[in-house]
Tab-separated table of C-alpha atoms in Angstrom:
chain	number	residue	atom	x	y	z
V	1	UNK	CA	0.000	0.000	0.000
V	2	UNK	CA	1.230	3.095	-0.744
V	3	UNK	CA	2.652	5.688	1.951
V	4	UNK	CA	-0.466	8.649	2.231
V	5	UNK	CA	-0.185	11.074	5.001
V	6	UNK	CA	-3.339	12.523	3.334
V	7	UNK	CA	-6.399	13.354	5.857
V	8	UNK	CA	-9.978	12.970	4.774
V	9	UNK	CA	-13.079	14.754	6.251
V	10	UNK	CA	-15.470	10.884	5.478
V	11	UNK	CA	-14.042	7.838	3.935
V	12	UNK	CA	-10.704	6.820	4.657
V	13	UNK	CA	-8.771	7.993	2.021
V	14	UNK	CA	-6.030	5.227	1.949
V	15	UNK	CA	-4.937	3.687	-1.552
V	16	UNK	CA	-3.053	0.419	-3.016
V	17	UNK	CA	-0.782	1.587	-5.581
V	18	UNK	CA	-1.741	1.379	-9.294
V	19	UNK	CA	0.378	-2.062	-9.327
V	20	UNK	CA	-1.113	-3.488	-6.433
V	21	UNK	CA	-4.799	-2.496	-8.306
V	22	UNK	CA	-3.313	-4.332	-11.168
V	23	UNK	CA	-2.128	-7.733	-9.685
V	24	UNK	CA	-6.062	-7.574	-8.010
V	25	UNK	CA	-7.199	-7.411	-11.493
V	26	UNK	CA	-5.080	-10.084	-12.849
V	27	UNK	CA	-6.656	-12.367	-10.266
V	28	UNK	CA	-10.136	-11.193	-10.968
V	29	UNK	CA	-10.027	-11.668	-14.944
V	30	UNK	CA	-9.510	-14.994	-14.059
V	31	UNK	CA	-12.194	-15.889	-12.205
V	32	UNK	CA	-15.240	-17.440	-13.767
V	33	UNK	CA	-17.792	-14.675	-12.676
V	34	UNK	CA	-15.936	-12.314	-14.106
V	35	UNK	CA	-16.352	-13.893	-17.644
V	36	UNK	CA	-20.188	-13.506	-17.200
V	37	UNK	CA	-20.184	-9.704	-16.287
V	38	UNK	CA	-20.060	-8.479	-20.108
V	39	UNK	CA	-23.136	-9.804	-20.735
V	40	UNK	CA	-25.065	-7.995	-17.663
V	41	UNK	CA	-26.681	-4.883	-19.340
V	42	UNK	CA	-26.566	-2.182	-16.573
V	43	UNK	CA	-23.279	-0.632	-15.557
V	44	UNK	CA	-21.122	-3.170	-13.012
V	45	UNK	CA	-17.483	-2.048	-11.551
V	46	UNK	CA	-15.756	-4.321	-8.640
V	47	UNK	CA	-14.140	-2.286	-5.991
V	48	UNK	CA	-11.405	-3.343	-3.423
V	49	UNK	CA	-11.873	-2.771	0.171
V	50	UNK	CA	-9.907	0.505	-0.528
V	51	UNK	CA	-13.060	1.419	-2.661
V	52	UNK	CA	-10.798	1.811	-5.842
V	53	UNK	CA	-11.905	0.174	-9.137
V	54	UNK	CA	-10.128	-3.160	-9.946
V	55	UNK	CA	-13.030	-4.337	-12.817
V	56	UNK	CA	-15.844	-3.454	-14.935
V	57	UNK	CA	-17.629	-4.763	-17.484
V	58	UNK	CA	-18.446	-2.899	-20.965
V	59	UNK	CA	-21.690	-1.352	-19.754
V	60	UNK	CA	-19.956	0.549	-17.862
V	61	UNK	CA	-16.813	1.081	-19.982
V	62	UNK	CA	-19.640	2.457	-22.258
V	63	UNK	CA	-20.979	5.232	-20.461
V	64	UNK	CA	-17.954	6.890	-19.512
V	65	UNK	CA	-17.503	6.571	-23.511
V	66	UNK	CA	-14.047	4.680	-23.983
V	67	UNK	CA	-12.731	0.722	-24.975
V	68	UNK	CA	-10.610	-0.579	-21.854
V	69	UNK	CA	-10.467	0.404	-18.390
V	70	UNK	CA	-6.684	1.689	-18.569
V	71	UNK	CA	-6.272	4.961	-17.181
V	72	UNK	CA	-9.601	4.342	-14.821
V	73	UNK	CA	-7.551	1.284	-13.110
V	74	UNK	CA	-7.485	2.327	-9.814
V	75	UNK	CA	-9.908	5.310	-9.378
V	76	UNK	CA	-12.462	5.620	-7.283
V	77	UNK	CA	-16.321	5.541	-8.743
V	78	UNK	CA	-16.798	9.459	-8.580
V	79	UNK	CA	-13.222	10.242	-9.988
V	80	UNK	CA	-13.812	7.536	-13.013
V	81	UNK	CA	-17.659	9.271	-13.539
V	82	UNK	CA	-16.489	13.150	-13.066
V	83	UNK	CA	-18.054	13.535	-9.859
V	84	UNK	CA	-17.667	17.899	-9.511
V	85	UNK	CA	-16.487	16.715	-5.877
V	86	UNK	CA	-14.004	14.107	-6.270
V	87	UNK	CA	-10.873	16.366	-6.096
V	88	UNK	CA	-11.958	18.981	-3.885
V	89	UNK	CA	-9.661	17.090	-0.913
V	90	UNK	CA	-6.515	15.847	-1.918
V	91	UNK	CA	-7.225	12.598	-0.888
V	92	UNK	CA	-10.175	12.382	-3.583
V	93	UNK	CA	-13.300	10.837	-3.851
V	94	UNK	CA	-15.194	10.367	-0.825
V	95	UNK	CA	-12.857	12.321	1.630
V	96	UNK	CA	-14.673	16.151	1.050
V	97	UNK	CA	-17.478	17.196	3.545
V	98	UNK	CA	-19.520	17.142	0.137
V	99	UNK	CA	-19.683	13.125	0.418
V	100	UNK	CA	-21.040	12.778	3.712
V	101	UNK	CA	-24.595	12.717	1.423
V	102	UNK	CA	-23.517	10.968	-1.216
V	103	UNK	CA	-25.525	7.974	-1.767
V	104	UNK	CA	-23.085	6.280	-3.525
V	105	UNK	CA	-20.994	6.038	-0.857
V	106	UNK	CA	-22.903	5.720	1.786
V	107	UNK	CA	-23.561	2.301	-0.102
V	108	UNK	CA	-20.252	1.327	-0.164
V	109	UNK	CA	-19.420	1.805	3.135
V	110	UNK	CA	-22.561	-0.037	4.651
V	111	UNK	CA	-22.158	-2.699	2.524
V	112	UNK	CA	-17.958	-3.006	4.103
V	113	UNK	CA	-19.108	-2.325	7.551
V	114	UNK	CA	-21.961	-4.699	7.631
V	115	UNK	CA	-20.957	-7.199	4.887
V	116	UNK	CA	-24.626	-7.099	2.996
V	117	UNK	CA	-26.300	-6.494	0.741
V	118	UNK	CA	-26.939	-2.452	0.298
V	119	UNK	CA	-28.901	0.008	-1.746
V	120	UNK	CA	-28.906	4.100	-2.046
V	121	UNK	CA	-29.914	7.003	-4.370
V	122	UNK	CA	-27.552	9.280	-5.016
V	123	UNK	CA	-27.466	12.376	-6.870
V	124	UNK	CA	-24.349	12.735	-9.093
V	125	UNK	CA	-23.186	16.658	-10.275
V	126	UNK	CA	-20.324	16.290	-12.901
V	127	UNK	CA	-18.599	18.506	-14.709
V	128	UNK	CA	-17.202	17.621	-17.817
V	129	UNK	CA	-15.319	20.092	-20.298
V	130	UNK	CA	-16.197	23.222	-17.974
V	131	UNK	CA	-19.855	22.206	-18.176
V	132	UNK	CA	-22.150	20.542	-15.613
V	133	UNK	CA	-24.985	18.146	-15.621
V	134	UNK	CA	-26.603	15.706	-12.838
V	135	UNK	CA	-27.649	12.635	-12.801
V	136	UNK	CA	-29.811	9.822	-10.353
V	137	UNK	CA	-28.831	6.744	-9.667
V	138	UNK	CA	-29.406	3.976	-7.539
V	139	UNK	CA	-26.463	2.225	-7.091
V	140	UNK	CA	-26.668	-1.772	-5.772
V	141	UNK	CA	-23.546	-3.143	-3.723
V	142	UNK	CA	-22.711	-7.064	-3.239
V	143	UNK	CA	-19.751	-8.161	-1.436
V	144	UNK	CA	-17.932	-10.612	-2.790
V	145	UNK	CA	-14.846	-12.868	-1.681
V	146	UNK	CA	-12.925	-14.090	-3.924
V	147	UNK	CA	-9.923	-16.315	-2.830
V	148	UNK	CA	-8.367	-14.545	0.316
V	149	UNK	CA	-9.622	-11.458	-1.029
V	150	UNK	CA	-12.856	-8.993	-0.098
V	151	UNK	CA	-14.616	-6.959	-3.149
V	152	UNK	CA	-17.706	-5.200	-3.520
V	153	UNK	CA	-19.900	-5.922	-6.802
V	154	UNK	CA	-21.503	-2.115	-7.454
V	155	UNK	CA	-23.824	-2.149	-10.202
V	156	UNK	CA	-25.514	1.255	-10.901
V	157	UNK	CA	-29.032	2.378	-12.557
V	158	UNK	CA	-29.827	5.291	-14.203
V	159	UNK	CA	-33.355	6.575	-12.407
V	160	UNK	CA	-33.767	10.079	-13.938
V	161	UNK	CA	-36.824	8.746	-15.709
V	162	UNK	CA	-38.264	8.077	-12.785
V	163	UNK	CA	-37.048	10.824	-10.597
V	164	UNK	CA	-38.478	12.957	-13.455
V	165	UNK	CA	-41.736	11.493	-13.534
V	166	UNK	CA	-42.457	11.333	-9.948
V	167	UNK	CA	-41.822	15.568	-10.128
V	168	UNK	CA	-43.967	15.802	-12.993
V	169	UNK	CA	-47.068	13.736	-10.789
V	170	UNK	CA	-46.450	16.099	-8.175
V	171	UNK	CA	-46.805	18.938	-9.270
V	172	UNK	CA	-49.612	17.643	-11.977
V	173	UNK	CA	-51.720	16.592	-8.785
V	174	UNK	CA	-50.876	19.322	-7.358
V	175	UNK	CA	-51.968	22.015	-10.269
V	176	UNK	CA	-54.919	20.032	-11.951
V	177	UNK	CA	-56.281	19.610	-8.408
V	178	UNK	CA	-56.044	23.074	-7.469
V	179	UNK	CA	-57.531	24.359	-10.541
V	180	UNK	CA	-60.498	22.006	-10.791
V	181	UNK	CA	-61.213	22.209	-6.850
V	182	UNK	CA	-61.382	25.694	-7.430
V	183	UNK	CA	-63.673	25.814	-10.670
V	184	UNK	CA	-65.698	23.353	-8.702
V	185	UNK	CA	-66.236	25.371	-5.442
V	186	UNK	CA	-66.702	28.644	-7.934
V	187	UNK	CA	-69.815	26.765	-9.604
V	188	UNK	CA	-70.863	26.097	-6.092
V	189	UNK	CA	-70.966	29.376	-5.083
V	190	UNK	CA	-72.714	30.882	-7.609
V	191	UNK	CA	-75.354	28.331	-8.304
V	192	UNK	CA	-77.754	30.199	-6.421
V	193	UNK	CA	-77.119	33.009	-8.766
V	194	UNK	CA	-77.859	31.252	-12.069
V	195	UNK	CA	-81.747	31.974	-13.785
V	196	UNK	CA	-83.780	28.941	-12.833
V	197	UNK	CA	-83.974	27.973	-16.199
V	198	UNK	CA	-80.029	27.542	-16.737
V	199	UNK	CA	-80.214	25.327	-13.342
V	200	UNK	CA	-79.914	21.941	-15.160
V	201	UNK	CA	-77.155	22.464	-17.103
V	202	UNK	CA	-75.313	24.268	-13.852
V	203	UNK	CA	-76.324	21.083	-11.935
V	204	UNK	CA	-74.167	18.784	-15.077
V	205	UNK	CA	-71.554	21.203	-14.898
V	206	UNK	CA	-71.123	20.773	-11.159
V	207	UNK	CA	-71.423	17.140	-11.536
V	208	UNK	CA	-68.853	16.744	-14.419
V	209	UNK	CA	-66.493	18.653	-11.790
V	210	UNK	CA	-66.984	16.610	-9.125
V	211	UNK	CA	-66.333	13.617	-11.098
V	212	UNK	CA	-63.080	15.169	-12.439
V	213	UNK	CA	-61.973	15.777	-9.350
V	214	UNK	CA	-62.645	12.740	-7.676
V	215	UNK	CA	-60.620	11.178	-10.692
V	216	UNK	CA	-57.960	12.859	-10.353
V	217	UNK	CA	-57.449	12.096	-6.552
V	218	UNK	CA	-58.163	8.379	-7.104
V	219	UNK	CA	-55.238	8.072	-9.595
V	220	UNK	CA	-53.083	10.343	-7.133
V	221	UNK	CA	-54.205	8.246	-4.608
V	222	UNK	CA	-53.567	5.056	-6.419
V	223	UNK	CA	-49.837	6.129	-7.248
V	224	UNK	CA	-48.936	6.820	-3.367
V	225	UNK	CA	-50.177	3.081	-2.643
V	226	UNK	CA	-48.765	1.659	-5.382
V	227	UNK	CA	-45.101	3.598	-4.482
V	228	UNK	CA	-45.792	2.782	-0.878
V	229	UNK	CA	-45.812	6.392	0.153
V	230	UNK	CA	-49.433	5.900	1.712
V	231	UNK	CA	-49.607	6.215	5.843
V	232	UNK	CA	-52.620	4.161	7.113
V	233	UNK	CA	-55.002	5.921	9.908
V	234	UNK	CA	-57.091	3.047	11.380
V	235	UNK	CA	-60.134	4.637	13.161
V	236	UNK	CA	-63.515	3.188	14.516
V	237	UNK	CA	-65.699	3.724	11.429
V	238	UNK	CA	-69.567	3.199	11.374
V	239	UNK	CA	-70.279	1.280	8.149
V	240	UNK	CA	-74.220	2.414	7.444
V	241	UNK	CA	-72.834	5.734	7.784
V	242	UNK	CA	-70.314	5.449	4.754
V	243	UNK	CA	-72.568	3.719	2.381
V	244	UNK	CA	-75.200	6.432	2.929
V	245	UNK	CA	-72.644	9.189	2.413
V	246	UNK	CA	-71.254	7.577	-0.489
V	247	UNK	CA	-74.726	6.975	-2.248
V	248	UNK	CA	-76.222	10.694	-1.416
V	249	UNK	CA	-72.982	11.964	-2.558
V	250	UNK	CA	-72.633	9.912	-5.834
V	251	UNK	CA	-76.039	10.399	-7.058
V	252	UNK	CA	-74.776	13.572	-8.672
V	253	UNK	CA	-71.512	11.996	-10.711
V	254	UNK	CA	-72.066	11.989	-14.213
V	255	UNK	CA	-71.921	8.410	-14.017
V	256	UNK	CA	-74.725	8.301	-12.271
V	257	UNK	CA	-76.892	10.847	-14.847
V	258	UNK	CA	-80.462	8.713	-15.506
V	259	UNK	CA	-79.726	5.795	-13.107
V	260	UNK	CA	-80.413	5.132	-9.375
V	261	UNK	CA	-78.327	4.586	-6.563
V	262	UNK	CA	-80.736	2.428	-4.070
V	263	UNK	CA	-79.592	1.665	-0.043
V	264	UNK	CA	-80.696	-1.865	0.287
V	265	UNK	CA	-83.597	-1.631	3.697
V	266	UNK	CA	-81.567	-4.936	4.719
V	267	UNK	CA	-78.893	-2.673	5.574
V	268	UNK	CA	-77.225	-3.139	8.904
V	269	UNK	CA	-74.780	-1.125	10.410
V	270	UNK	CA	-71.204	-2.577	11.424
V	271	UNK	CA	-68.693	-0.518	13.409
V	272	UNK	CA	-65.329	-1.526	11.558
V	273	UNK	CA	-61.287	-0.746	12.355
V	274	UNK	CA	-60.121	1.021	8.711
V	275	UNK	CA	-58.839	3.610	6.809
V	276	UNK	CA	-61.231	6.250	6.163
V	277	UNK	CA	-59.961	7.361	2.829
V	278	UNK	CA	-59.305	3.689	1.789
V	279	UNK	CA	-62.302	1.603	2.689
V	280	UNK	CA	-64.496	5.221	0.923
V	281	UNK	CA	-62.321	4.675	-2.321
V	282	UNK	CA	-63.037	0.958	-2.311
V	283	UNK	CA	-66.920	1.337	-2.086
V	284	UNK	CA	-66.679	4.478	-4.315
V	285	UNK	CA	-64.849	2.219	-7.047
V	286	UNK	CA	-67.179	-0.257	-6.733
V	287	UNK	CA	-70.206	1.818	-7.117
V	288	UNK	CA	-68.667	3.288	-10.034
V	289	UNK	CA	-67.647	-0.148	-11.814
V	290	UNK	CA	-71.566	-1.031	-11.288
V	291	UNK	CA	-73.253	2.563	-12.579
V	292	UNK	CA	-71.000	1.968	-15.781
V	293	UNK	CA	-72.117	-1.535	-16.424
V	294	UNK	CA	-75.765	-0.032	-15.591
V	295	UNK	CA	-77.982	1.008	-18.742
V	296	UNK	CA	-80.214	4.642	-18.427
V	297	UNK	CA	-82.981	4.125	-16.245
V	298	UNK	CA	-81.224	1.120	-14.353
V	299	UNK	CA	-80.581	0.855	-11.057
V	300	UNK	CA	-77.799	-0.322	-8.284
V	301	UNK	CA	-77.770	-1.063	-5.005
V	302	UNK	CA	-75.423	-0.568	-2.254
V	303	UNK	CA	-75.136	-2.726	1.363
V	304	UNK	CA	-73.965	-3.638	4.372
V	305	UNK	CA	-74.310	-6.957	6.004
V	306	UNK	CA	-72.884	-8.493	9.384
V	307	UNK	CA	-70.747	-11.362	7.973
V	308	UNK	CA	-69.226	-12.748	11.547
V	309	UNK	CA	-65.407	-11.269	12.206
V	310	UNK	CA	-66.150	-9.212	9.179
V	311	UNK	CA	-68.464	-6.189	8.037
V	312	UNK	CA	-69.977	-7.363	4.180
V	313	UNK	CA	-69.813	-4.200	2.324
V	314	UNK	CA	-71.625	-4.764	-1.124
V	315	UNK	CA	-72.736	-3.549	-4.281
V	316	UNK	CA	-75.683	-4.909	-6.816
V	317	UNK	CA	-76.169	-4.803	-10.585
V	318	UNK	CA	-78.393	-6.222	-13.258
V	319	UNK	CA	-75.792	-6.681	-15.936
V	320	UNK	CA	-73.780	-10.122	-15.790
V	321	UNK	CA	-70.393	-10.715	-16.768
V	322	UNK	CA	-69.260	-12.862	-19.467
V	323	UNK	CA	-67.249	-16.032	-18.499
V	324	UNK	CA	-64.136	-14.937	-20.623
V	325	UNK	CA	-64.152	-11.282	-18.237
V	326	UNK	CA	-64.846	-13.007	-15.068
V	327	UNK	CA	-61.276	-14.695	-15.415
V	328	UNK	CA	-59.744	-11.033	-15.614
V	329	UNK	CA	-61.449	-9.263	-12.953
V	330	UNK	CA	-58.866	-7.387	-10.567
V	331	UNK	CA	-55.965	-7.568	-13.026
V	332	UNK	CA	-54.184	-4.230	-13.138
V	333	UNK	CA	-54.333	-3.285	-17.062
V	334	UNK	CA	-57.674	-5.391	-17.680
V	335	UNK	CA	-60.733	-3.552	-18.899
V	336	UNK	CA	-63.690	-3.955	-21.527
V	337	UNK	CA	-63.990	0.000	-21.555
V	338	UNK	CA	-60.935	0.666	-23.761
V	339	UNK	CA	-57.453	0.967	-23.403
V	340	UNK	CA	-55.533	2.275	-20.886
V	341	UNK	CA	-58.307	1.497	-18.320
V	342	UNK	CA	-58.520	-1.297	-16.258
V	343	UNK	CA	-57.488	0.485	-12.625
V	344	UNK	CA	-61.215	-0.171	-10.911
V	345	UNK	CA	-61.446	-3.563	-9.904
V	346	UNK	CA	-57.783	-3.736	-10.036
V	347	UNK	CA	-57.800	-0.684	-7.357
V	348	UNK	CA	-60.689	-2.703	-5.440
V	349	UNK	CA	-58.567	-5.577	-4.668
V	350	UNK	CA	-55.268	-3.733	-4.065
V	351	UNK	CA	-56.514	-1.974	-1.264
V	352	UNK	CA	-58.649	-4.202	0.751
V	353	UNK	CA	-56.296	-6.585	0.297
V	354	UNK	CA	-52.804	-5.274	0.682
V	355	UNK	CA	-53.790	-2.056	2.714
V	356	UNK	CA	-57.325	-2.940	4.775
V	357	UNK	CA	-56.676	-6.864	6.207
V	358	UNK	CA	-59.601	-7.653	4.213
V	359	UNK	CA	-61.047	-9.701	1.287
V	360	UNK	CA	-63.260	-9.189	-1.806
V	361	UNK	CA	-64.812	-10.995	-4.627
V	362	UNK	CA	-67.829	-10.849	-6.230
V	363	UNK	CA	-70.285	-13.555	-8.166
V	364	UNK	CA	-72.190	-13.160	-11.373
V	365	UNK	CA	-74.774	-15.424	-12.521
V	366	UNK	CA	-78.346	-14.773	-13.933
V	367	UNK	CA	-80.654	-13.995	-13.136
V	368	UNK	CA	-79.157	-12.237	-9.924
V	369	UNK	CA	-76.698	-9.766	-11.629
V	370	UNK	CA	-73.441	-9.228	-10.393
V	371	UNK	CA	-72.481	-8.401	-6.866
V	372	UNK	CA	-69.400	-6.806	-6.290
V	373	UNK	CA	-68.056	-6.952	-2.363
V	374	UNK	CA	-65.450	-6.810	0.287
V	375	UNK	CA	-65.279	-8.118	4.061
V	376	UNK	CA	-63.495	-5.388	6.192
V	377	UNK	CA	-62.445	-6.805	9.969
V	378	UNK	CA	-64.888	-5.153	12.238
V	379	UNK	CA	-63.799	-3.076	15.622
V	380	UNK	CA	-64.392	-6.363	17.850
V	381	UNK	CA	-62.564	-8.708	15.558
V	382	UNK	CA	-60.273	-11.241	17.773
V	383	UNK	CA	-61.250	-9.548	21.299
């Protein structure tokens, strides 16, 4: 190793020299894993325990746009990538205050300190020819021993797609929301204004609205879950009460123009432990699913039924489905109202079942109609 008085404000900033790096190299080509790592498609480099680069494979050699490793032998992964904070000590990458954040690093060291498996982000700033650019990544970090040697397997992905898409949600959600909650509570407001006679048409406007904006925070909603950025709140809920809100309120979606929304008499009510938001989206989608298979001047119905440990929360339609749909029900992309659909059912199931301890179903046979349901635990389940 070579002599390095250097001092580092992070990683130890202790080298091998560049023919050390190259007798590790030697004895890596040779092995028979090494022989495989051309033919992995994202970008791979093998570090030492000094956290200098000893191997690659092309992937890599690819995006730093040149043929053999050569004069990268021996860096470390923010010198080899232009990292604008690899030479700010003299030590080099991973010694500056700078990579006390770094992601990439933060990887590496977990993964020698704890000898595991680790992951990170990290956001890389480089500067290349005077000019700088960023870039996210999640880098992936495998130790591996090889003879009487420790290395660390660092294979890196390029996220900017989906660091840029997540932004542009956000701040869709956030805009389209605004605007439409606002348009809505405007039309609101100045219903009372309107000439009887231009009533009606105020009362689709408001409904289109409302539908629109319900949309949109079902789809917001169903991103969070699926990106597991949703926080549960369990509360005591009273079930009657939420199938009566949800039927007064939905009368008025545009789904819902020319059709009924009937409360079944049978109702009963069931105190249950849930999600608020959830469980409301799950009935909502199912009411939904049944006033679009419903024809003008049909009718659904909505329940609640005491179904042992469970509350029976359940929703009726006249239309049945046809044997080659019923295999497809809940899939994620699956829909017989177009493309690009396909989220209701799909919705149904992933949050009763993944989210609300719960189960759901449904049957369909003439000349009953189709009933959609779910069993939420109720309040007194297991005491």
């Amino acid at each position: 190793m070579e002599s390095n008085p250097l001092h580092t404000k992070c990683a130890p900033p202790e080298r091998l020299s560049i023919h050390e790096v190259q007798e590790e190299r030697e004895k890596l080509s040779g092995h028979i894993c090494s022989s495989y790592f051309d033919f992995f498609p994202l970008p791979l480099i093998v570090l030492n325990s000094h956290r200098q680069i000893v191997f690659s494979n092309k992937a890599f050699l690819d995006i730093l746009g040149i043929a053999d490793l050569g004069s990268f032998l021996g860096l470390r992964p923010g010198e080899a990538m232009g990292c604008t904070y690899a030479h700010i000590e003299e030590a080099g990458c991973g010694t500056s205050t700078f990579c006390r954040e770094c992601g990439a690093l933060k990887a590496v060291l977990e993964s020698m300190i704890n000898n595991s498996k680790t992951q990170h982000d990290c956001q890389l700033l480089i500067k290349h020819d005077d000019e700088s650019s960023a870039k996210d990544l999640r880098i992936f970090v495998s130790p591996w021993d090889v003879e009487d040697g420790k290395y660390y397997v660092v294979t890196i992905v390029d996220i900017e797609d989906e660091k840029r898409r997540k932004i542009l949600e956000r701040i869709f959600f956030h805009d389209i929301l605004n605007a439409a909650g606002g348009a809505k509570a405007l039309l609101d407001t100045l219903f009372d204004e309107v000439p009887e006679e231009s009533k009606e048409l105020m009362s689709l406007v408001q409904a289109s609205l409302f539908g629109l904006v319900e949309e949109i925070k079902k789809q917001k909603q169903l991103l969070a879950l699926e990106n597991k950025e949703y926080k549960l709140s369990m509360l005591t809920l009273q079930g009657i009460e939420l199938i009566n809100l949800v039927a007064n309120e939905y009368r008025t979606h545009p789904k819902a123009y020319g059709k009924k929304i009937v409360v079944s008499p049978n109702s009963v009510n069931v105190q249950v432990l849930s999600d608020y938001t959830l469980l409301m989206r799950v009935i909502i989608n199912m009411v939904i699913n049944a006033l679009e298979a419903t024809p003008e001047n049909g009718s659904i119905t909505i329940g609640l039924d005491d179904n042992g440990d469970f509350a029976k929360f359940w929703v009726a339609s006249r239309k049945v489905i046809p044997d080659h749909v019923k295999v497809q029900i809940f899939k994620r992309s699956f829909s017989t109202k177009g493309v690009d659909r396909g989220l209701g059912t799909y919705s149904i199931k992933l949050l009763t079942e993944n989210y609300l301890g719960g189960k759901v179903g449904f049957t369909s046979e003439e000349p009953d109609g189709t009933v959609f349901w779910v069993n939420i635990p109720k309040c007194n389940q297991g005491k």
